[in-house]
mmCIF file of C-alpha atoms and ligand atoms in Angstrom:
data_model
loop_
_atom_site.group_PDB
_atom_site.id
_atom_site.type_symbol
_atom_site.label_atom_id
_atom_site.label_comp_id
_atom_site.label_asym_id
_atom_site.label_seq_id
_atom_site.Cartn_x
_atom_site.Cartn_y
_atom_site.Cartn_z
ATOM 1 C CA UNK A 1 78.366 111.077 -30.911
ATOM 2 C CA UNK A 2 77.290 109.956 -34.086
ATOM 3 C CA UNK A 3 78.247 112.865 -35.973
ATOM 4 C CA UNK A 4 81.742 113.045 -34.801
ATOM 5 C CA UNK A 5 84.699 112.159 -36.884
ATOM 6 C CA UNK A 6 85.770 108.746 -36.599
ATOM 7 C CA UNK A 7 89.044 107.774 -38.146
ATOM 8 C CA UNK A 8 90.054 104.115 -38.053
ATOM 9 C CA UNK A 9 93.556 103.329 -36.619
ATOM 10 C CA UNK A 10 94.383 101.447 -39.962
ATOM 11 C CA UNK A 11 94.676 104.350 -41.880
ATOM 12 C CA UNK A 12 97.257 106.023 -39.687
ATOM 13 C CA UNK A 13 99.118 102.530 -38.884
ATOM 14 C CA UNK A 14 101.222 101.353 -35.735
ATOM 15 C CA UNK A 15 103.677 104.065 -36.421
ATOM 16 C CA UNK A 16 101.279 106.839 -37.647
ATOM 17 C CA UNK A 17 99.341 106.425 -34.476
ATOM 18 C CA UNK A 18 102.431 106.310 -32.192
ATOM 19 C CA UNK A 19 103.867 109.664 -33.994
ATOM 20 C CA UNK A 20 100.499 111.423 -33.713
ATOM 21 C CA UNK A 21 100.181 110.738 -30.021
ATOM 22 C CA UNK A 22 103.985 111.635 -29.051
ATOM 23 C CA UNK A 23 104.659 114.482 -31.639
ATOM 24 C CA UNK A 24 103.841 117.352 -29.469
ATOM 25 C CA UNK A 25 105.324 116.272 -26.264
ATOM 26 C CA UNK A 26 107.717 118.209 -24.376
ATOM 27 C CA UNK A 27 110.151 117.211 -21.670
ATOM 28 C CA UNK A 28 110.304 119.437 -18.432
ATOM 29 C CA UNK A 29 112.362 117.359 -15.914
ATOM 30 C CA UNK A 30 116.136 117.740 -16.033
ATOM 31 C CA UNK A 31 116.244 114.160 -15.575
ATOM 32 C CA UNK A 32 114.441 113.025 -18.646
ATOM 33 C CA UNK A 33 117.305 113.063 -21.107
ATOM 34 C CA UNK A 34 115.632 111.332 -23.953
ATOM 35 C CA UNK A 35 111.982 110.668 -24.469
ATOM 36 C CA UNK A 36 109.612 108.769 -26.990
ATOM 37 C CA UNK A 37 111.259 108.316 -30.506
ATOM 38 C CA UNK A 38 114.267 106.210 -29.759
ATOM 39 C CA UNK A 39 114.512 102.336 -29.007
ATOM 40 C CA UNK A 40 114.608 103.516 -25.457
ATOM 41 C CA UNK A 41 114.213 106.468 -23.122
ATOM 42 C CA UNK A 42 117.071 107.846 -21.134
ATOM 43 C CA UNK A 43 116.792 109.164 -17.739
ATOM 44 C CA UNK A 44 119.719 110.631 -15.691
ATOM 45 C CA UNK A 45 118.999 111.527 -11.975
ATOM 46 C CA UNK A 46 121.249 111.613 -9.055
ATOM 47 C CA UNK A 47 119.025 109.963 -6.787
ATOM 48 C CA UNK A 48 117.514 106.837 -5.962
ATOM 49 C CA UNK A 49 114.852 105.810 -8.456
ATOM 50 C CA UNK A 50 111.317 104.626 -7.040
ATOM 51 C CA UNK A 51 109.434 102.573 -9.931
ATOM 52 C CA UNK A 52 105.857 101.407 -10.005
ATOM 53 C CA UNK A 53 103.401 100.022 -12.516
ATOM 54 C CA UNK A 54 99.660 99.260 -12.988
ATOM 55 C CA UNK A 55 97.618 97.661 -15.379
ATOM 56 C CA UNK A 56 93.870 98.594 -16.278
ATOM 57 C CA UNK A 57 91.734 96.265 -17.957
ATOM 58 C CA UNK A 58 88.591 96.995 -19.625
ATOM 59 C CA UNK A 59 85.841 95.109 -17.922
ATOM 60 C CA UNK A 60 87.989 94.412 -14.751
ATOM 61 C CA UNK A 61 89.048 97.966 -13.765
ATOM 62 C CA UNK A 62 86.631 100.259 -15.852
ATOM 63 C CA UNK A 63 83.755 100.258 -17.796
ATOM 64 C CA UNK A 64 83.345 102.555 -20.616
ATOM 65 C CA UNK A 65 79.664 102.585 -20.450
ATOM 66 C CA UNK A 66 79.864 105.452 -17.783
ATOM 67 C CA UNK A 67 83.903 106.274 -17.990
ATOM 68 C CA UNK A 68 84.918 108.913 -20.144
ATOM 69 C CA UNK A 69 87.860 108.138 -22.031
ATOM 70 C CA UNK A 70 89.747 111.457 -20.924
ATOM 71 C CA UNK A 71 88.950 110.548 -17.650
ATOM 72 C CA UNK A 72 90.224 107.170 -17.823
ATOM 73 C CA UNK A 73 93.547 108.228 -19.246
ATOM 74 C CA UNK A 74 93.832 110.593 -16.328
ATOM 75 C CA UNK A 75 92.952 108.010 -13.781
ATOM 76 C CA UNK A 76 95.503 105.646 -15.243
ATOM 77 C CA UNK A 77 98.353 107.894 -14.589
ATOM 78 C CA UNK A 78 97.004 109.115 -11.018
ATOM 79 C CA UNK A 79 96.963 105.625 -9.671
ATOM 80 C CA UNK A 80 100.386 105.203 -10.431
ATOM 81 C CA UNK A 81 101.519 108.509 -9.233
ATOM 82 C CA UNK A 82 99.759 107.820 -6.014
ATOM 83 C CA UNK A 83 102.021 104.939 -5.328
ATOM 84 C CA UNK A 84 105.165 106.919 -6.004
ATOM 85 C CA UNK A 85 103.745 109.414 -3.464
ATOM 86 C CA UNK A 86 103.166 106.591 -1.025
ATOM 87 C CA UNK A 87 107.067 106.247 -0.950
ATOM 88 C CA UNK A 88 107.477 109.690 -0.216
ATOM 89 C CA UNK A 89 109.203 110.085 -3.485
ATOM 90 C CA UNK A 90 108.830 112.542 -6.449
ATOM 91 C CA UNK A 91 107.279 111.345 -9.664
ATOM 92 C CA UNK A 92 109.112 112.390 -12.644
ATOM 93 C CA UNK A 93 108.496 110.152 -15.821
ATOM 94 C CA UNK A 94 105.693 107.637 -17.048
ATOM 95 C CA UNK A 95 105.617 105.313 -19.777
ATOM 96 C CA UNK A 96 102.202 104.392 -21.174
ATOM 97 C CA UNK A 97 101.768 101.145 -22.987
ATOM 98 C CA UNK A 98 98.338 100.242 -24.770
ATOM 99 C CA UNK A 99 96.427 97.454 -26.238
ATOM 100 C CA UNK A 100 93.503 98.340 -28.540
ATOM 101 C CA UNK A 101 91.060 96.641 -30.500
ATOM 102 C CA UNK A 102 89.514 98.234 -33.491
ATOM 103 C CA UNK A 103 86.611 99.256 -31.870
ATOM 104 C CA UNK A 104 88.405 102.200 -30.933
ATOM 105 C CA UNK A 105 89.155 105.191 -33.474
ATOM 106 C CA UNK A 106 92.056 107.513 -33.677
ATOM 107 C CA UNK A 107 89.809 110.013 -31.949
ATOM 108 C CA UNK A 108 89.110 107.864 -29.201
ATOM 109 C CA UNK A 109 92.910 107.044 -28.556
ATOM 110 C CA UNK A 110 93.598 111.006 -28.841
ATOM 111 C CA UNK A 111 90.958 111.362 -25.997
ATOM 112 C CA UNK A 112 92.686 109.053 -23.654
ATOM 113 C CA UNK A 113 96.074 110.874 -24.235
ATOM 114 C CA UNK A 114 94.544 113.938 -23.541
ATOM 115 C CA UNK A 115 93.586 112.889 -20.033
ATOM 116 C CA UNK A 116 97.346 111.415 -20.001
ATOM 117 C CA UNK A 117 98.798 114.687 -21.018
ATOM 118 C CA UNK A 118 96.465 116.470 -18.540
ATOM 119 C CA UNK A 119 97.529 114.389 -15.770
ATOM 120 C CA UNK A 120 101.455 114.935 -16.809
ATOM 121 C CA UNK A 121 101.177 118.594 -16.727
ATOM 122 C CA UNK A 122 99.301 118.935 -13.635
ATOM 123 C CA UNK A 123 101.931 116.705 -11.821
ATOM 124 C CA UNK A 124 104.923 117.909 -13.611
ATOM 125 C CA UNK A 125 105.773 114.305 -14.878
ATOM 126 C CA UNK A 126 107.098 113.749 -18.678
ATOM 127 C CA UNK A 127 105.545 110.969 -20.733
ATOM 128 C CA UNK A 128 108.954 109.599 -22.341
ATOM 129 C CA UNK A 129 107.466 106.433 -24.048
ATOM 130 C CA UNK A 130 105.609 103.125 -24.092
ATOM 131 C CA UNK A 131 104.173 100.781 -26.340
ATOM 132 C CA UNK A 132 101.426 100.107 -28.802
ATOM 133 C CA UNK A 133 99.664 97.045 -29.948
ATOM 134 C CA UNK A 134 96.486 95.597 -31.041
ATOM 135 C CA UNK A 135 94.206 93.635 -29.014
ATOM 136 C CA UNK A 136 91.507 91.237 -30.039
ATOM 137 C CA UNK A 137 88.834 92.908 -27.753
ATOM 138 C CA UNK A 138 88.720 95.742 -25.327
ATOM 139 C CA UNK A 139 91.297 98.033 -24.003
ATOM 140 C CA UNK A 140 94.254 97.702 -21.756
ATOM 141 C CA UNK A 141 96.452 100.485 -20.339
ATOM 142 C CA UNK A 142 99.499 99.922 -18.694
ATOM 143 C CA UNK A 143 101.728 102.809 -16.925
ATOM 144 C CA UNK A 144 104.952 102.698 -15.496
ATOM 145 C CA UNK A 145 105.758 105.802 -13.038
ATOM 146 C CA UNK A 146 109.408 106.744 -12.268
ATOM 147 C CA UNK A 147 110.185 109.145 -9.401
ATOM 148 C CA UNK A 148 113.035 110.025 -7.179
ATOM 149 C CA UNK A 149 113.806 110.482 -3.420
ATOM 150 C CA UNK A 150 116.907 110.797 -1.372
ATOM 151 C CA UNK A 151 117.556 107.293 0.284
ATOM 152 C CA UNK A 152 116.933 108.535 3.930
ATOM 153 C CA UNK A 153 113.560 110.035 2.726
ATOM 154 C CA UNK A 154 111.778 106.970 0.974
ATOM 155 C CA UNK A 155 109.189 105.514 3.250
ATOM 156 C CA UNK A 156 108.165 102.136 3.407
ATOM 157 C CA UNK A 157 105.401 100.041 4.720
ATOM 158 C CA UNK A 158 107.065 98.104 7.180
ATOM 159 C CA UNK A 159 108.662 100.768 9.559
ATOM 160 C CA UNK A 160 105.804 101.756 11.793
ATOM 161 C CA UNK A 161 106.449 101.763 15.651
ATOM 162 C CA UNK A 162 104.604 101.167 18.812
ATOM 163 C CA UNK A 163 103.456 104.760 20.021
ATOM 164 C CA UNK A 164 103.223 106.585 16.278
ATOM 165 C CA UNK A 165 99.981 108.168 15.532
ATOM 166 C CA UNK A 166 98.065 106.973 12.429
ATOM 167 C CA UNK A 167 97.006 109.801 9.918
ATOM 168 C CA UNK A 168 95.061 109.909 6.789
ATOM 169 C CA UNK A 169 94.567 112.392 4.233
ATOM 170 C CA UNK A 170 91.233 113.696 2.700
ATOM 171 C CA UNK A 171 88.035 111.690 3.449
ATOM 172 C CA UNK A 172 87.347 108.180 2.402
ATOM 173 C CA UNK A 173 84.589 106.044 0.860
ATOM 174 C CA UNK A 174 83.702 108.469 -1.847
ATOM 175 C CA UNK A 175 84.976 106.662 -4.644
ATOM 176 C CA UNK A 176 83.099 103.436 -3.861
ATOM 177 C CA UNK A 177 79.797 105.598 -3.442
ATOM 178 C CA UNK A 178 80.456 107.011 -6.671
ATOM 179 C CA UNK A 179 81.047 103.843 -8.258
ATOM 180 C CA UNK A 180 77.499 102.693 -6.693
ATOM 181 C CA UNK A 181 75.668 105.703 -8.351
ATOM 182 C CA UNK A 182 77.229 104.919 -11.717
ATOM 183 C CA UNK A 183 76.511 101.377 -11.749
ATOM 184 C CA UNK A 184 72.893 102.023 -10.625
ATOM 185 C CA UNK A 185 72.735 104.481 -13.452
ATOM 186 C CA UNK A 186 74.057 102.253 -16.091
ATOM 187 C CA UNK A 187 71.609 99.525 -15.067
ATOM 188 C CA UNK A 188 68.955 102.069 -15.559
ATOM 189 C CA UNK A 189 70.430 102.805 -18.879
ATOM 190 C CA UNK A 190 70.685 99.427 -19.851
ATOM 191 C CA UNK A 191 66.882 98.709 -19.228
ATOM 192 C CA UNK A 192 65.656 101.879 -20.754
ATOM 193 C CA UNK A 193 68.222 103.615 -22.916
ATOM 194 C CA UNK A 194 65.966 106.487 -23.238
ATOM 195 C CA UNK A 195 65.782 107.087 -19.470
ATOM 196 C CA UNK A 196 67.727 109.999 -18.283
ATOM 197 C CA UNK A 197 70.846 109.436 -16.342
ATOM 198 C CA UNK A 198 70.595 110.787 -12.898
ATOM 199 C CA UNK A 199 73.915 112.039 -11.727
ATOM 200 C CA UNK A 200 72.910 115.250 -10.244
ATOM 201 C CA UNK A 201 73.510 116.048 -6.384
ATOM 202 C CA UNK A 202 76.370 113.177 -6.560
ATOM 203 C CA UNK A 203 78.838 115.445 -8.556
ATOM 204 C CA UNK A 204 81.358 114.905 -5.311
ATOM 205 C CA UNK A 205 81.300 111.087 -5.007
ATOM 206 C CA UNK A 206 81.172 110.555 -9.177
ATOM 207 C CA UNK A 207 84.263 112.621 -9.234
ATOM 208 C CA UNK A 208 86.067 110.897 -6.472
ATOM 209 C CA UNK A 209 85.557 107.495 -8.663
ATOM 210 C CA UNK A 210 86.127 108.921 -12.136
ATOM 211 C CA UNK A 211 88.675 111.574 -11.634
ATOM 212 C CA UNK A 212 90.620 110.824 -8.514
ATOM 213 C CA UNK A 213 93.807 112.743 -7.654
ATOM 214 C CA UNK A 214 97.185 111.896 -6.375
ATOM 215 C CA UNK A 215 98.352 113.659 -2.933
ATOM 216 C CA UNK A 216 101.196 115.593 -4.263
ATOM 217 C CA UNK A 217 100.104 118.189 -1.744
ATOM 218 C CA UNK A 218 100.485 116.278 1.168
ATOM 219 C CA UNK A 219 103.757 115.112 0.258
ATOM 220 C CA UNK A 220 104.907 118.547 -0.436
ATOM 221 C CA UNK A 221 103.632 119.700 3.192
ATOM 222 C CA UNK A 222 105.285 117.056 4.956
ATOM 223 C CA UNK A 223 108.589 118.193 3.318
ATOM 224 C CA UNK A 224 107.872 121.922 4.048
ATOM 225 C CA UNK A 225 107.541 120.885 7.602
ATOM 226 C CA UNK A 226 110.442 118.608 7.599
ATOM 227 C CA UNK A 227 108.149 115.465 8.454
ATOM 228 C CA UNK A 228 109.291 112.290 7.497
ATOM 229 C CA UNK A 229 106.484 109.650 8.174
ATOM 230 C CA UNK A 230 107.755 106.662 9.783
ATOM 231 C CA UNK A 231 105.843 104.396 7.510
ATOM 232 C CA UNK A 232 103.224 105.054 4.578
ATOM 233 C CA UNK A 233 101.044 103.416 2.073
ATOM 234 C CA UNK A 234 98.135 104.895 -0.296
ATOM 235 C CA UNK A 235 94.989 103.776 0.058
ATOM 236 C CA UNK A 236 93.725 101.941 -3.134
ATOM 237 C CA UNK A 237 91.989 98.953 -1.829
ATOM 238 C CA UNK A 238 90.379 100.310 1.321
ATOM 239 C CA UNK A 239 91.416 101.549 4.680
ATOM 240 C CA UNK A 240 91.208 97.901 6.650
ATOM 241 C CA UNK A 241 93.220 96.156 3.884
ATOM 242 C CA UNK A 242 95.860 99.018 4.018
ATOM 243 C CA UNK A 243 95.980 99.161 7.793
ATOM 244 C CA UNK A 244 96.365 95.252 7.892
ATOM 245 C CA UNK A 245 99.363 95.754 5.376
ATOM 246 C CA UNK A 246 100.950 98.506 7.486
ATOM 247 C CA UNK A 247 100.671 96.353 10.681
ATOM 248 C CA UNK A 248 101.749 93.165 9.517
ATOM 249 C CA UNK A 249 104.549 94.205 7.610
ATOM 250 C CA UNK A 250 105.687 96.451 10.672
ATOM 251 C CA UNK A 251 104.787 93.768 12.876
ATOM 252 C CA UNK A 252 102.805 95.970 15.264
ATOM 253 C CA UNK A 253 99.033 96.172 16.345
ATOM 254 C CA UNK A 254 97.018 99.312 15.913
ATOM 255 C CA UNK A 255 93.837 100.934 17.200
ATOM 256 C CA UNK A 256 91.667 102.930 14.633
ATOM 257 C CA UNK A 257 89.032 105.394 15.913
ATOM 258 C CA UNK A 258 85.657 105.141 14.037
ATOM 259 C CA UNK A 259 85.059 108.535 15.429
ATOM 260 C CA UNK A 260 87.957 109.925 13.668
ATOM 261 C CA UNK A 261 87.629 108.171 10.197
ATOM 262 C CA UNK A 262 86.899 111.353 7.806
ATOM 263 C CA UNK A 263 83.872 110.775 5.675
ATOM 264 C CA UNK A 264 82.572 113.465 3.568
ATOM 265 C CA UNK A 265 78.795 114.400 4.075
ATOM 266 C CA UNK A 266 77.847 113.479 0.471
ATOM 267 C CA UNK A 267 79.398 109.985 1.071
ATOM 268 C CA UNK A 268 78.037 109.680 4.404
ATOM 269 C CA UNK A 269 74.300 110.408 3.153
ATOM 270 C CA UNK A 270 74.665 108.367 0.168
ATOM 271 C CA UNK A 271 75.702 105.283 2.075
ATOM 272 C CA UNK A 272 72.675 105.402 4.099
ATOM 273 C CA UNK A 273 70.555 105.637 1.098
ATOM 274 C CA UNK A 274 71.965 102.660 -0.158
ATOM 275 C CA UNK A 275 71.541 100.915 3.182
ATOM 276 C CA UNK A 276 75.292 100.654 3.631
ATOM 277 C CA UNK A 277 77.129 101.727 7.148
ATOM 278 C CA UNK A 278 79.347 104.628 6.189
ATOM 279 C CA UNK A 279 82.135 103.525 7.871
ATOM 280 C CA UNK A 280 82.125 100.443 6.014
ATOM 281 C CA UNK A 281 82.448 102.381 2.941
ATOM 282 C CA UNK A 282 85.785 103.975 4.322
ATOM 283 C CA UNK A 283 87.210 100.555 5.423
ATOM 284 C CA UNK A 284 86.210 98.415 2.329
ATOM 285 C CA UNK A 285 85.769 100.557 -0.495
ATOM 286 C CA UNK A 286 88.992 101.489 -1.981
ATOM 287 C CA UNK A 287 90.008 103.548 -4.908
ATOM 288 C CA UNK A 288 90.450 106.784 -2.572
ATOM 289 C CA UNK A 289 93.896 107.065 -3.529
ATOM 290 C CA UNK A 290 94.606 109.113 -0.195
ATOM 291 C CA UNK A 291 97.730 108.671 1.872
ATOM 292 C CA UNK A 292 97.720 106.755 5.187
ATOM 293 C CA UNK A 293 100.808 107.237 7.167
ATOM 294 C CA UNK A 294 102.129 106.845 10.762
ATOM 295 C CA UNK A 295 104.129 109.677 12.763
ATOM 296 C CA UNK A 296 106.348 109.924 15.357
ATOM 297 C CA UNK A 297 104.150 111.553 18.414
ATOM 298 C CA UNK A 298 106.743 114.537 18.270
ATOM 299 C CA UNK A 299 105.642 115.705 14.800
ATOM 300 C CA UNK A 300 101.791 115.461 16.023
ATOM 301 C CA UNK A 301 101.805 119.099 16.411
ATOM 302 C CA UNK A 302 103.006 120.207 13.073
ATOM 303 C CA UNK A 303 99.918 118.261 11.566
ATOM 304 C CA UNK A 304 97.327 119.316 13.806
ATOM 305 C CA UNK A 305 96.044 122.472 12.107
ATOM 306 C CA UNK A 306 96.410 120.991 8.453
ATOM 307 C CA UNK A 307 92.740 120.859 7.282
ATOM 308 C CA UNK A 308 93.168 117.843 5.249
ATOM 309 C CA UNK A 309 95.146 115.462 7.611
ATOM 310 C CA UNK A 310 93.185 113.367 10.390
ATOM 311 C CA UNK A 311 94.622 111.506 13.157
ATOM 312 C CA UNK A 312 92.428 108.451 13.093
ATOM 313 C CA UNK A 313 94.491 105.873 15.568
ATOM 314 C CA UNK A 314 97.702 104.929 17.315
ATOM 315 C CA UNK A 315 100.124 102.211 16.695
ATOM 316 C CA UNK A 316 100.265 99.500 19.211
ATOM 317 C CA UNK A 317 102.164 96.426 20.329
ATOM 318 C CA UNK A 318 101.538 93.342 17.940
ATOM 319 C CA UNK A 319 99.881 91.390 21.119
ATOM 320 C CA UNK A 320 97.108 93.891 21.035
ATOM 321 C CA UNK A 321 96.123 93.346 17.277
ATOM 322 C CA UNK A 322 94.670 95.397 14.708
ATOM 323 C CA UNK A 323 91.255 96.898 16.167
ATOM 324 C CA UNK A 324 88.552 99.444 15.161
ATOM 325 C CA UNK A 325 87.429 101.224 18.581
ATOM 326 C CA UNK A 326 83.683 101.955 17.391
ATOM 327 C CA UNK A 327 81.599 105.083 18.430
ATOM 328 C CA UNK A 328 79.479 102.648 20.596
ATOM 329 C CA UNK A 329 82.772 102.181 22.484
ATOM 330 C CA UNK A 330 83.074 98.450 21.192
ATOM 331 C CA UNK A 331 86.447 96.958 20.117
ATOM 332 C CA UNK A 332 86.333 94.789 16.566
ATOM 333 C CA UNK A 333 89.126 93.234 14.886
ATOM 334 C CA UNK A 334 89.900 94.630 11.538
ATOM 335 C CA UNK A 335 89.695 92.159 8.762
ATOM 336 C CA UNK A 336 90.014 93.066 5.364
ATOM 337 C CA UNK A 337 86.271 92.307 3.727
ATOM 338 C CA UNK A 338 87.274 93.580 0.114
ATOM 339 C CA UNK A 339 84.385 94.679 -2.231
ATOM 340 C CA UNK A 340 81.953 91.833 -1.553
ATOM 341 C CA UNK A 341 81.615 92.437 2.201
ATOM 342 C CA UNK A 342 80.061 95.856 1.911
ATOM 343 C CA UNK A 343 76.410 95.316 1.301
ATOM 344 C CA UNK A 344 76.185 92.542 4.308
ATOM 345 C CA UNK A 345 76.446 95.138 6.848
HETATM 346 P P1 LIG B 401 110.104 99.365 -30.885
HETATM 347 O O1 LIG B 401 109.636 98.653 -31.889
HETATM 348 O O2 LIG B 401 111.465 99.636 -30.674
HETATM 349 O O3 LIG B 401 109.411 98.863 -29.422
HETATM 350 P P2 LIG B 401 108.261 101.094 -31.203
HETATM 351 O O4 LIG B 401 107.812 101.672 -32.595
HETATM 352 O O5 LIG B 401 107.096 100.373 -30.201
HETATM 353 O O6 LIG B 401 109.354 100.720 -30.944
HETATM 354 O O7 LIG B 401 108.093 102.780 -30.211
HETATM 355 C C1 LIG B 401 108.606 103.845 -31.142
HETATM 356 C C2 LIG B 401 108.893 105.018 -29.818
HETATM 357 O O8 LIG B 401 107.558 105.338 -29.509
HETATM 358 C C3 LIG B 401 109.599 104.468 -28.447
HETATM 359 O O9 LIG B 401 110.476 105.489 -27.973
HETATM 360 C C4 LIG B 401 108.477 104.103 -27.734
HETATM 361 O O10 LIG B 401 108.831 104.355 -26.094
HETATM 362 C C5 LIG B 401 107.369 105.062 -28.011
HETATM 363 N N1 LIG B 401 105.879 104.783 -27.948
HETATM 364 C C6 LIG B 401 105.666 103.651 -28.590
HETATM 365 N N2 LIG B 401 104.214 103.516 -28.182
HETATM 366 C C7 LIG B 401 103.902 104.397 -27.387
HETATM 367 C C8 LIG B 401 102.865 104.940 -26.638
HETATM 368 N N3 LIG B 401 101.567 104.440 -26.549
HETATM 369 N N4 LIG B 401 102.766 106.060 -25.779
HETATM 370 C C9 LIG B 401 104.016 106.738 -25.742
HETATM 371 N N5 LIG B 401 104.990 106.658 -26.447
HETATM 372 C C10 LIG B 401 105.135 105.359 -27.020
HETATM 373 MG MG1 LIG B 402 107.441 98.774 -28.967
#
């Protein structure tokens, strides 16, 4: 890193920096009428708009010791797109606001924007504006994402019905185990800076943590099969927490079958190495950015052959509670443990 060029932000100034970050941006969506450069962006769509925002704070949501800046930019967009897809909507625009201390060079901000622009290109989203300011310490990134969908196709959390099947995309718990690896290696590194960082063999789970994707493909598949989920939420805080949100808001109960919860081999084995019960990674780990949704049972056949959608349970009457049916044949109440609860198991 020592030989890399370092340009102080002060040499460009705020307007110079904004200009540099936004000058090569092209708009691809018809609804993006005016992007960065004026007092406000202009969006014109004939459809209802779905809007969401997420803030990422250094030291709270990310650690730059093990997070490459380009990945950070990418992930800051993905977490917002995931929320738009979780409404069964199609993201079209983002706005990005950053607060930066003088610890960061122009080159560093450029790297963050490389990641942001990569996510925009991959998901066909336009960067239409934002805000730039100084921060006394550390880095803060706020992204706003705007999407669209026909009113009848927008899917909420509070509309699951008794008898619906509970489905999830992808596999769970990987991002949490990736974080465990990164934190372990950070610890090794801080204690002995010359020690080599050992990430080999953990590519999948480390990738799940550092470079998540949003499930555009699943939303497109459901659309192609004429399926509108009866309810949907994305998995940012762990399966337990999201199931509880769905059930509480929909006023229903649920049975989640442990044996059906998709967990990748690498996640499973690494959890055992760390003395964590793998199911707890899925239940409480979070940051998987998969989609959890319920379907009317009439649509069950249409998703059966999809390799990346698992049926993991069933929606029940509220009186039956929200239960995990374990591999051992027992029922447990699903509670939201959060991140701290994991290692006690
Ligand atoms: P104002 O003073 O009116 O807030 P700014 O100088 O902050 O205007 O922004 C000028 C233009 O540049 C606006 O269109 C704004 O959306 C855009 N912009 C500012 N900061 C960023 C950023 N970090 N990323 C993308 N666009 C930005
Ligand atoms: Mg501004």
